[in-house]
Coordinates of C-alpha atoms in Angstrom, one line a residue:
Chain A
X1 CA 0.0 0.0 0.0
X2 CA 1.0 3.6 0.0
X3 CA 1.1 5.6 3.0
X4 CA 1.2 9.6 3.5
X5 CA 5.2 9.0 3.7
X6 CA 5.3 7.6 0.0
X7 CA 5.4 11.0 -2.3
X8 CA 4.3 10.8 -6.0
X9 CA 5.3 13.4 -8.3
X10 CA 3.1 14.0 -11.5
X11 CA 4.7 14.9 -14.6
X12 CA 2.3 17.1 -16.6
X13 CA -0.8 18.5 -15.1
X14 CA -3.1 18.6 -17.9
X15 CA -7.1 17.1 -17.3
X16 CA -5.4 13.4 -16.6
X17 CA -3.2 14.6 -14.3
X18 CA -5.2 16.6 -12.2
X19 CA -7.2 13.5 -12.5
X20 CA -4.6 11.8 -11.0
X21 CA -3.3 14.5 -8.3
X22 CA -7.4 14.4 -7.3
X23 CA -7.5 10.5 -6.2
X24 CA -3.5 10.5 -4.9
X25 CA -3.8 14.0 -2.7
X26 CA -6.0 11.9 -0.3
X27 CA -3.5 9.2 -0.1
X28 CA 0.2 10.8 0.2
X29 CA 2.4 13.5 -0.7
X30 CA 1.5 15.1 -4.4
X31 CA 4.1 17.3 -6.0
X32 CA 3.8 18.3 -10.0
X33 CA 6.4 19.1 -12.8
X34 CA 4.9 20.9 -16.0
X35 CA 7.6 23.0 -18.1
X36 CA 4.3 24.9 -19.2
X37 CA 2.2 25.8 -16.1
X38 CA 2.7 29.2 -15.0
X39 CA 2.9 28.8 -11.2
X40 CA 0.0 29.6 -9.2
X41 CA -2.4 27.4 -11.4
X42 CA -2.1 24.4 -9.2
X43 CA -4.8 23.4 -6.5
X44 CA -4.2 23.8 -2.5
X45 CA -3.0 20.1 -2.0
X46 CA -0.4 19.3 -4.6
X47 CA 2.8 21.3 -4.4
X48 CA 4.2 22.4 -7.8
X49 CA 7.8 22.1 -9.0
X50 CA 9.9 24.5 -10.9
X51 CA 12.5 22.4 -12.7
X52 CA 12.9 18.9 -13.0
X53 CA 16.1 18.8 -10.9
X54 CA 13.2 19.0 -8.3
X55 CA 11.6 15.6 -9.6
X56 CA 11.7 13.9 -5.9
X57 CA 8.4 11.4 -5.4
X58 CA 8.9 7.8 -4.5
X59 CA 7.0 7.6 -7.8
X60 CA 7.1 9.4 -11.0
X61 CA 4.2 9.6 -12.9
X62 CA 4.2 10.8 -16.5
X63 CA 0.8 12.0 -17.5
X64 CA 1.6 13.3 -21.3
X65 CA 0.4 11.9 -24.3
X66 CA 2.5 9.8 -25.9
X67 CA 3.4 12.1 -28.4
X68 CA 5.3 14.0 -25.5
X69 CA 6.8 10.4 -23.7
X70 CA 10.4 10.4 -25.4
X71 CA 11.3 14.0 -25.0
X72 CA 9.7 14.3 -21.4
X73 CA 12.3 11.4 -20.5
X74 CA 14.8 13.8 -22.1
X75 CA 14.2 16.3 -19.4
X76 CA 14.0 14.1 -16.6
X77 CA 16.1 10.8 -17.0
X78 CA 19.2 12.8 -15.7
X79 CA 17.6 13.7 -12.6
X80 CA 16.1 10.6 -11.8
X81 CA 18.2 8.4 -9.1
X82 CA 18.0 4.6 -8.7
X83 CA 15.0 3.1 -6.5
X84 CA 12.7 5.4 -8.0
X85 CA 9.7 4.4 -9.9
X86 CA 8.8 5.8 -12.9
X87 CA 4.9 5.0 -14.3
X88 CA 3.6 6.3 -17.1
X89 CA -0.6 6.4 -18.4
X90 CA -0.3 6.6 -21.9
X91 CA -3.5 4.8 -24.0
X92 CA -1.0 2.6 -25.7
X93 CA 1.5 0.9 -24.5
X94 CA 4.1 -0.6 -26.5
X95 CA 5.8 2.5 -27.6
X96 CA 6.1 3.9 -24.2
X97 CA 7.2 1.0 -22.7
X98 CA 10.1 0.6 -25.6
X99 CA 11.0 4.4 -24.6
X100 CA 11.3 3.9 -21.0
X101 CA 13.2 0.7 -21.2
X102 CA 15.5 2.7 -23.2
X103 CA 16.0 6.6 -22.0
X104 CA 15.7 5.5 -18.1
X105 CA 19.0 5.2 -16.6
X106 CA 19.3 1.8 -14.8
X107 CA 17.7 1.0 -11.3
X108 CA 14.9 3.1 -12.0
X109 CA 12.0 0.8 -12.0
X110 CA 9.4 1.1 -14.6
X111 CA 5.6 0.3 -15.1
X112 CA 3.7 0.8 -17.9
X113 CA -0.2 1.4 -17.1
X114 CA -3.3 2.2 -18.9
X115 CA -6.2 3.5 -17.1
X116 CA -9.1 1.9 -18.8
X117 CA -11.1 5.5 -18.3
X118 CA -10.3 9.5 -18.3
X119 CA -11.8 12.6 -16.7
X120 CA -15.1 11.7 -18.3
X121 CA -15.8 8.1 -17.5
X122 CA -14.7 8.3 -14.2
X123 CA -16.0 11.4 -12.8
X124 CA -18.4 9.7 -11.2
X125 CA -16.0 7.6 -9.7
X126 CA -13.3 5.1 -10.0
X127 CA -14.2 2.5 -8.4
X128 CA -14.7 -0.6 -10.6
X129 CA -13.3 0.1 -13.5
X130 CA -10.1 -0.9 -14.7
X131 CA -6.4 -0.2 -15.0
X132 CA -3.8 -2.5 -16.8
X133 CA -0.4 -2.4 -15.2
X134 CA 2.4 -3.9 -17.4
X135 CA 5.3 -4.3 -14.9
X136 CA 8.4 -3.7 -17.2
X137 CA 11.4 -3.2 -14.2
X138 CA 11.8 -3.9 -10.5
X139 CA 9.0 -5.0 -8.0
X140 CA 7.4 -1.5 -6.6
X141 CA 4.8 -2.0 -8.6
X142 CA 3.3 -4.9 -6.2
X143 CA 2.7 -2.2 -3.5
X144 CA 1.6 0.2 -6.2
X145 CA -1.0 -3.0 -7.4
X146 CA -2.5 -3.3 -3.9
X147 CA -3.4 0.4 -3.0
X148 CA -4.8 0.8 -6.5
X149 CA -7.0 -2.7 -6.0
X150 CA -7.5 -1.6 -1.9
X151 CA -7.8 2.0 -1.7
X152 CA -9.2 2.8 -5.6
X153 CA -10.9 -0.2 -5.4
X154 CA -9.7 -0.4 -9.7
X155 CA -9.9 -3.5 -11.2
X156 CA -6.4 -4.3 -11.6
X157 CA -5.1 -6.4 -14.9
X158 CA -1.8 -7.4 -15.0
X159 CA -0.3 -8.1 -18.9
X160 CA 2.2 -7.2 -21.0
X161 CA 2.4 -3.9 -23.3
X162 CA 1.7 -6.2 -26.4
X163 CA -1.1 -8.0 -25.3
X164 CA -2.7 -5.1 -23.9
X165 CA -2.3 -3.1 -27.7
X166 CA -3.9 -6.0 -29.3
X167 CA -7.1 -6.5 -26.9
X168 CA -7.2 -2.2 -26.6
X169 CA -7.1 -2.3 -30.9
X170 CA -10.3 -4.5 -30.7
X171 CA -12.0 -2.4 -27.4
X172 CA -10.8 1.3 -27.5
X173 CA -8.9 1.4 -31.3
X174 CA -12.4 0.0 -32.9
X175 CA -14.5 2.3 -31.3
X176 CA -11.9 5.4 -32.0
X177 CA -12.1 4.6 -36.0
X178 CA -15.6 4.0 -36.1
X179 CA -16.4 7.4 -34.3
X180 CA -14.1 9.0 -36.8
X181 CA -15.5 7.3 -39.8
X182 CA -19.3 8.1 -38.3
X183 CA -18.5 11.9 -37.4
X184 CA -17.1 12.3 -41.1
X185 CA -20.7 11.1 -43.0
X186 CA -21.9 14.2 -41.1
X187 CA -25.3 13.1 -41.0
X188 CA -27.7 11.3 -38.1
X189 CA -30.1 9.5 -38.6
X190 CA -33.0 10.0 -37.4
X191 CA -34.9 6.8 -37.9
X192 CA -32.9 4.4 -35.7
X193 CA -33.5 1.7 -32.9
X194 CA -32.4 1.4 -29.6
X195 CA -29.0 -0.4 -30.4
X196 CA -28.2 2.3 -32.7
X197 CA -28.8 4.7 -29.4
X198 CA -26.5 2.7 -27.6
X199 CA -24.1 2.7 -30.0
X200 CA -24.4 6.4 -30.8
X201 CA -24.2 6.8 -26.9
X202 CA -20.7 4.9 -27.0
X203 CA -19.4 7.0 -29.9
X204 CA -20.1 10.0 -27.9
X205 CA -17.9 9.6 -24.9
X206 CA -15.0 9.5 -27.5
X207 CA -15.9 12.3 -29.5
X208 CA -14.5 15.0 -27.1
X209 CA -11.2 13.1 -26.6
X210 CA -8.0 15.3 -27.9
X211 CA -6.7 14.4 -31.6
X212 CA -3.5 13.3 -29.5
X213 CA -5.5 10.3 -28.1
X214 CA -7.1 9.4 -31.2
X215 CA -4.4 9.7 -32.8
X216 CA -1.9 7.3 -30.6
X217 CA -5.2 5.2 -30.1
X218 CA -6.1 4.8 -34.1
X219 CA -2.5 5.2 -35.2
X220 CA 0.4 4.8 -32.7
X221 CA -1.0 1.1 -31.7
X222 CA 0.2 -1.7 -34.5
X223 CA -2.4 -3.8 -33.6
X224 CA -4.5 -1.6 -35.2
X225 CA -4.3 -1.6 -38.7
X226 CA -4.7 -5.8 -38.6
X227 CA -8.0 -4.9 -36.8
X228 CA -9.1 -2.7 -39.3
X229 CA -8.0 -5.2 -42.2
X230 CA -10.2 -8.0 -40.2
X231 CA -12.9 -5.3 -40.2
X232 CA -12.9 -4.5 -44.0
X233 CA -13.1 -7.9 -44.6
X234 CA -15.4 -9.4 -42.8
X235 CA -17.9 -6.1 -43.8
X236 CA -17.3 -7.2 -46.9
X237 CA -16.3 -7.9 -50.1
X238 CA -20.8 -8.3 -50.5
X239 CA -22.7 -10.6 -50.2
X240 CA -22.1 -11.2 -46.9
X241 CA -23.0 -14.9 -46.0
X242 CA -25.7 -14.4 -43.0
X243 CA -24.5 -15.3 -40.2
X244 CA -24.9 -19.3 -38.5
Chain B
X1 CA -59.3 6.0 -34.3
X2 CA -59.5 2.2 -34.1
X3 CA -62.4 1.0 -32.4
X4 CA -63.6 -2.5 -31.6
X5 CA -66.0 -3.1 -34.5
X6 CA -62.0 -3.1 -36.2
X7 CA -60.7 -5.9 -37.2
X8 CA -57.5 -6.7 -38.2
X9 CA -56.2 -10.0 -39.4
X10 CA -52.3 -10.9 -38.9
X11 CA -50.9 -13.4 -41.1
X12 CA -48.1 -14.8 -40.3
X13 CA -47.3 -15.9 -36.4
X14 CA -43.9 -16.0 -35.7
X15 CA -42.4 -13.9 -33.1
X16 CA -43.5 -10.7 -34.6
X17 CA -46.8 -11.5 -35.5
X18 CA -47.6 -12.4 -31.6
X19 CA -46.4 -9.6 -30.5
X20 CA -48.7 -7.1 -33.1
X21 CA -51.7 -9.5 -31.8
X22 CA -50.7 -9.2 -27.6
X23 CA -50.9 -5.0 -28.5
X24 CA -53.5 -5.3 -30.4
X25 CA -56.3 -7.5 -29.1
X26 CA -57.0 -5.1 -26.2
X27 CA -58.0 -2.4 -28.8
X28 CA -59.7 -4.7 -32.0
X29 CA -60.8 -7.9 -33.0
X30 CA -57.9 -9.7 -33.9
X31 CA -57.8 -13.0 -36.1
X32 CA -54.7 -14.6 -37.6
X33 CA -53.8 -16.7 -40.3
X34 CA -50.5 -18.7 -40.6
X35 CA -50.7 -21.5 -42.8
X36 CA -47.8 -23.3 -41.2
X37 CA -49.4 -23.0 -37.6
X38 CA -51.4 -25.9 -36.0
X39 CA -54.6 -25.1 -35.0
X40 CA -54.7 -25.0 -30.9
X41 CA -51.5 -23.1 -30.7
X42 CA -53.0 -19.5 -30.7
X43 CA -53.8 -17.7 -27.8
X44 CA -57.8 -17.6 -26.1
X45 CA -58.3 -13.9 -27.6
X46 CA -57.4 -14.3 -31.0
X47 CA -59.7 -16.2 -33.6
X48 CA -57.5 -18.7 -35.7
X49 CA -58.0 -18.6 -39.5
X50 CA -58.0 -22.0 -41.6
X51 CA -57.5 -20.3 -45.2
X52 CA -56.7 -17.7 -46.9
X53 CA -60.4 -17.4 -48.2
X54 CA -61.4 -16.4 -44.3
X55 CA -59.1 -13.4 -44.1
X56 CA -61.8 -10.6 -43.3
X57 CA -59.8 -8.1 -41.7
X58 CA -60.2 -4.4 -42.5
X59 CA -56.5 -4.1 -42.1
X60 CA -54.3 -7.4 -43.1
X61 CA -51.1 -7.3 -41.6
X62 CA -48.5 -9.3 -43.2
X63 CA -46.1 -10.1 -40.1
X64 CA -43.8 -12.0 -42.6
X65 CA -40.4 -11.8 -43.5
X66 CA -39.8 -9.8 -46.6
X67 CA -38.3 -12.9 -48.4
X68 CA -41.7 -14.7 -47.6
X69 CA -43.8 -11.2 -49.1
X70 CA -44.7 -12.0 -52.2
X71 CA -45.0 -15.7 -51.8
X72 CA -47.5 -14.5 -49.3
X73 CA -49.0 -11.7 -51.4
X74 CA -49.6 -14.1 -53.9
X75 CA -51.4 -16.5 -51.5
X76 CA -53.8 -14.0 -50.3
X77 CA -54.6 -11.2 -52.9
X78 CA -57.0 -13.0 -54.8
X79 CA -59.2 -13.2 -51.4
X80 CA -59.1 -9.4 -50.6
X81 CA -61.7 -7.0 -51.5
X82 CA -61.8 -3.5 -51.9
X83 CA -61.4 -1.1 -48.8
X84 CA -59.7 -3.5 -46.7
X85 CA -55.7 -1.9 -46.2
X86 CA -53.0 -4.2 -46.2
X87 CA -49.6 -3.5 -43.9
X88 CA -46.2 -4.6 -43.9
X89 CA -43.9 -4.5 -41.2
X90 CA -40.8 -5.7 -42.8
X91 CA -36.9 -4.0 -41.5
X92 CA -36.7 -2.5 -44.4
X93 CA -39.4 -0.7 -46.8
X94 CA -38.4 -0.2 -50.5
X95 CA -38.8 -3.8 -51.4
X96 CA -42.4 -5.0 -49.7
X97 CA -43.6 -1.9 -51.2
X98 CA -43.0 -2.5 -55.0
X99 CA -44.1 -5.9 -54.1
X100 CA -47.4 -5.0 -52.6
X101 CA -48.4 -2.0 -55.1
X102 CA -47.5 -4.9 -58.0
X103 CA -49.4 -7.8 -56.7
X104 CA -52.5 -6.2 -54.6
X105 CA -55.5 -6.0 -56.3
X106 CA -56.9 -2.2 -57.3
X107 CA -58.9 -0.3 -54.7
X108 CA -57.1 -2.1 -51.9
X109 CA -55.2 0.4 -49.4
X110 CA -51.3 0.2 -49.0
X111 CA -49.6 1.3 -45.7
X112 CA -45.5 -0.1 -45.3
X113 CA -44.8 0.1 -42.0
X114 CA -41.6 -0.4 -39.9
X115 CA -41.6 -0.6 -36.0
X116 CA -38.0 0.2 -35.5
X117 CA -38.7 -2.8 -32.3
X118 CA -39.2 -6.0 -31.6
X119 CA -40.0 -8.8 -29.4
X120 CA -36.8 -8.1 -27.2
X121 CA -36.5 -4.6 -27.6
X122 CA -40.0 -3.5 -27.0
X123 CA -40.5 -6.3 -24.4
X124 CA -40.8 -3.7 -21.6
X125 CA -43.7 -1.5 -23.3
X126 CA -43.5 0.1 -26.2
X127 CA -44.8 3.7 -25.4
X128 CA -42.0 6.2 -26.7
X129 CA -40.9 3.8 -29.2
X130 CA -40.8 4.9 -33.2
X131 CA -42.8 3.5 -35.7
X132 CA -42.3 4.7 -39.4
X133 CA -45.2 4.8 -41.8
X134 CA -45.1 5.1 -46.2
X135 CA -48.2 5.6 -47.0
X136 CA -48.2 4.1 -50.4
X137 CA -52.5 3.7 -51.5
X138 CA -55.4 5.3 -49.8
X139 CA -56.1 7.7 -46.7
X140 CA -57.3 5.0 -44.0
X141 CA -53.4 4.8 -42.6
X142 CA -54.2 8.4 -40.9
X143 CA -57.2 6.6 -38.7
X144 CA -54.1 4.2 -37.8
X145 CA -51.6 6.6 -37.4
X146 CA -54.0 8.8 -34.6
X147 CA -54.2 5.1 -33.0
X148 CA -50.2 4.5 -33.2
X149 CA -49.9 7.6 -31.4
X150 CA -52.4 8.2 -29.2
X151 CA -53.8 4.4 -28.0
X152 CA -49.7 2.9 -28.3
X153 CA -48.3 6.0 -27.3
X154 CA -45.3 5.7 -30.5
X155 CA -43.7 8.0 -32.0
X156 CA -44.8 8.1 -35.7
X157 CA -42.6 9.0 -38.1
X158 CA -44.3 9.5 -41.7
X159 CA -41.6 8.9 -44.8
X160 CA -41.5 7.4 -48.3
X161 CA -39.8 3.6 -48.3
X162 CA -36.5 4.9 -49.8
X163 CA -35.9 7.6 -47.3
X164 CA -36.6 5.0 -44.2
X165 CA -34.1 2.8 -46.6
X166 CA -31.5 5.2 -46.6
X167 CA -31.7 6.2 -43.1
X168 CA -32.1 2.7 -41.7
X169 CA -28.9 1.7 -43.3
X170 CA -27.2 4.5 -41.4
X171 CA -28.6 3.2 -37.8
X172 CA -29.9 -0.5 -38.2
X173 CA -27.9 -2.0 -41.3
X174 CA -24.8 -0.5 -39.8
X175 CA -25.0 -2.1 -36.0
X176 CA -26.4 -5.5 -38.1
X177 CA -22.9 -5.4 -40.2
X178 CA -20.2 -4.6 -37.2
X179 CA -22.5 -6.8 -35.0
X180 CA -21.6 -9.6 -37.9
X181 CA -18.0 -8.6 -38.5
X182 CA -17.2 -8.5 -34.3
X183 CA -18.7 -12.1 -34.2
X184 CA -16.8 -13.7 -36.7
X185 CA -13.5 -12.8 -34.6
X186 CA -14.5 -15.3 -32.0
X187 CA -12.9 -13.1 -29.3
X188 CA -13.8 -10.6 -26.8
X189 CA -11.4 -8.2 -25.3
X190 CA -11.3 -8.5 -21.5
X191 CA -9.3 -4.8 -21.9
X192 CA -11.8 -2.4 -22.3
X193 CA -13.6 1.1 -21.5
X194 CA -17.4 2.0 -20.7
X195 CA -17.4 3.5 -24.5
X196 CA -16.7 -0.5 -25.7
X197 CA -19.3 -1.5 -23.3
X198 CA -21.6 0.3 -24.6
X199 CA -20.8 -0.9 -27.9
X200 CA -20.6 -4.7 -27.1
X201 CA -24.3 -4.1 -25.4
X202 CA -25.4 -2.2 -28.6
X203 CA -24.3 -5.5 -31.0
X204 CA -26.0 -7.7 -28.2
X205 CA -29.2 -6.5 -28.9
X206 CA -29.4 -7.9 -32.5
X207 CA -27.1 -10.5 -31.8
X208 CA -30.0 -13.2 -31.8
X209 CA -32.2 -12.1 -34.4
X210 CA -33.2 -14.4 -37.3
X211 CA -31.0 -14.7 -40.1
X212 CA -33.2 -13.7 -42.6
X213 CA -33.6 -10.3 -40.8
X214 CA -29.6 -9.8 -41.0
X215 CA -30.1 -11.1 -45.0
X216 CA -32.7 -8.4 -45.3
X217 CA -31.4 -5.0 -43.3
X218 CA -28.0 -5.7 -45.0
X219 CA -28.0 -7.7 -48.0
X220 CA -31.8 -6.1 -49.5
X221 CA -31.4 -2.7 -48.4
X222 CA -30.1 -1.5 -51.4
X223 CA -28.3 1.9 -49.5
X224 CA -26.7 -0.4 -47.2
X225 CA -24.1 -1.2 -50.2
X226 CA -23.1 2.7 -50.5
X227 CA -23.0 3.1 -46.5
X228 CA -20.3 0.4 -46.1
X229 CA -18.3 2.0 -49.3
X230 CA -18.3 5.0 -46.9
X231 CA -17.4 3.1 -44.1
X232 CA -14.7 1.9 -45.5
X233 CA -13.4 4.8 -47.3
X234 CA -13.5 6.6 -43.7
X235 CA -11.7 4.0 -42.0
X236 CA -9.1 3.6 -44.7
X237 CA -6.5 3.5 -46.2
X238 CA -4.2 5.0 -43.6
X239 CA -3.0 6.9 -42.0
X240 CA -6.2 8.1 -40.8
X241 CA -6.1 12.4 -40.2
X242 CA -6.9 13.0 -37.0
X243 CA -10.7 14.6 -35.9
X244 CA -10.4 18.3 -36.5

């Protein structure tokens, strides 16, 4: 578990990681790192860094998009000291996990995690839903593991980064390109059924989601493109046999 | 209005056509005729038909699927008399109505209908629902319409077959093709965000319905053929641009 003496440092305090100061701030000491928040902006609880010479937490959390992963670990690797843990959140999880492995100086653990949800889905909440943790270096991550299961109450799935791209292509990447390819036709019907309410309801909680994400989701992820090629085929080429 | 000196004669009593008589038969006199039904198996409060020479209804409603319509057209047109209106209910619109305004003797009425619900979606009550109409012959579908909305409480949408076509490939054909394509992967993710949810409980809903209702909403709705060129086309070939 985590106690008040572990401290976690967030790197990057966009809407994940206030997400993320929000639910840890209860739990132990928050600082924050971001080279582009003018100081003041951060709340009461968390206590907000001016370089990243002054990268200290027990943890290090990177909340950028992926986009941003390799030259954050630029900025911070040199500062970073052995025994430290350094987790980032990114939607995929191959890539960052290659960059870590590769830019972090040796003895700093690493875990790779994907919270299965964002400001949106879980702002009624966290509890339940799910976060996959790919441990990638060291054995921090157990403790991590159990506050997130005991004091989240997440629903914790252990994997590795490539089998958590594949399964997230078929989940998060399908739902990402079909948004896209709805949102483009620019037209809704209005004669529809309840599944097609549903399904319009799921396209909806993407919709909002920065081009970053849908972009690492739809793009950044190799899984991807052999879901959409299993997609294009098996929507066509007509007639379609019906199904058993 | 409907009243109950109305009488309305189902034919066909599958799935569907029980569930038109179970609304119904608290409004109308309701009599059915399927000529592949035993008699015994119909329910105390609708009268069971032995031929098509016995169908007196003054609306007929073919509760058939549309690859059965003009077998069944053919089967009872010679025993309909001016006045009486025939519907159809069939998923989708453009085909049972060149069928019915082809083989349906002259002075007969011609309402295509499509309750966008069925036996599982509508299980609950149907109040709020939609029901589209295409008036195609004849002014008695506005006595049925007032008793759509007012007596089932639906919401009655009034279009011509190919519009309800075009739109219903959009909504229906659409979540009856990636509820086909997802299947024929043979795996779930266990990885996977309320927005996939969602989805997966969208696909569900149409998951069991008969195979010739998948044949018709995507094989013999001739727009469905143009939305999955779109669909395709948006989804492909990438890279994808990102969502403005």
């Amino acid at each position: 578990m985590l106690s008040h003496s572990t401290s976690v440092t967030i790197v990057g305090f966009g809407a994940f990681g206030r997400m993320i100061a929000a639910h840890l701030a209860l739990h132990c000491a928050v600082s924050v790192y971001d080279r582009g928040l003018p100081p003041g902006q951060t709340p009461a609880q968390v206590r907000f860094l001016t370089g990243p010479q002054e990268i200290c937490g027990d943890i290090v959390i990177l909340a950028v998009p992926v986009q941003a992963v390799a030259e954050c670990l630029r900025e911070i690797a040199p500062h970073l000291r052995a025994g430290q843990m350094v987790v980032d959140v990114c939607s995929i999880k191959e890539e960052p996990a290659r960059l870590m492995q590769a830019m972090l100086p040796e003895g700093v653990e690493i875990l790779a995690t994907h919270p299965m949800f964002g400001p949106a889905s879980g702002r009624m909440g966290v509890a339940g839903l799910q976060i996959v943790l790919c441990p990638l270096q060291g054995k921090g991550w157990r403790r991590l593991a159990v506050f997130l299961r005991r004091g989240l109450k997440l629903d914790v799935i252990v994997t590795t980064p490539e089998e958590h791209d594949r399964q997230a292509a078929m989940s998060q990447g399908l739902i990402h390109l079909l948004a896209h390819a709805v949102q483009t036709w620019g037209e809704r019907p209005t004669i529809r059924t309840k599944s097609y309410d549903l399904f319009a309801e799921a396209l909806a909680m993407v919709r909002d989601d920065a081009p970053e994400v849908f972009e690492a989701i739809t793009q950044r992820n190799s899984h991807v493109a052999t879901l959409r090629e299993h997609l294009l085929q098996t929507m066509g080429p007509r007639p379609l046999a019906p199904l058993e």
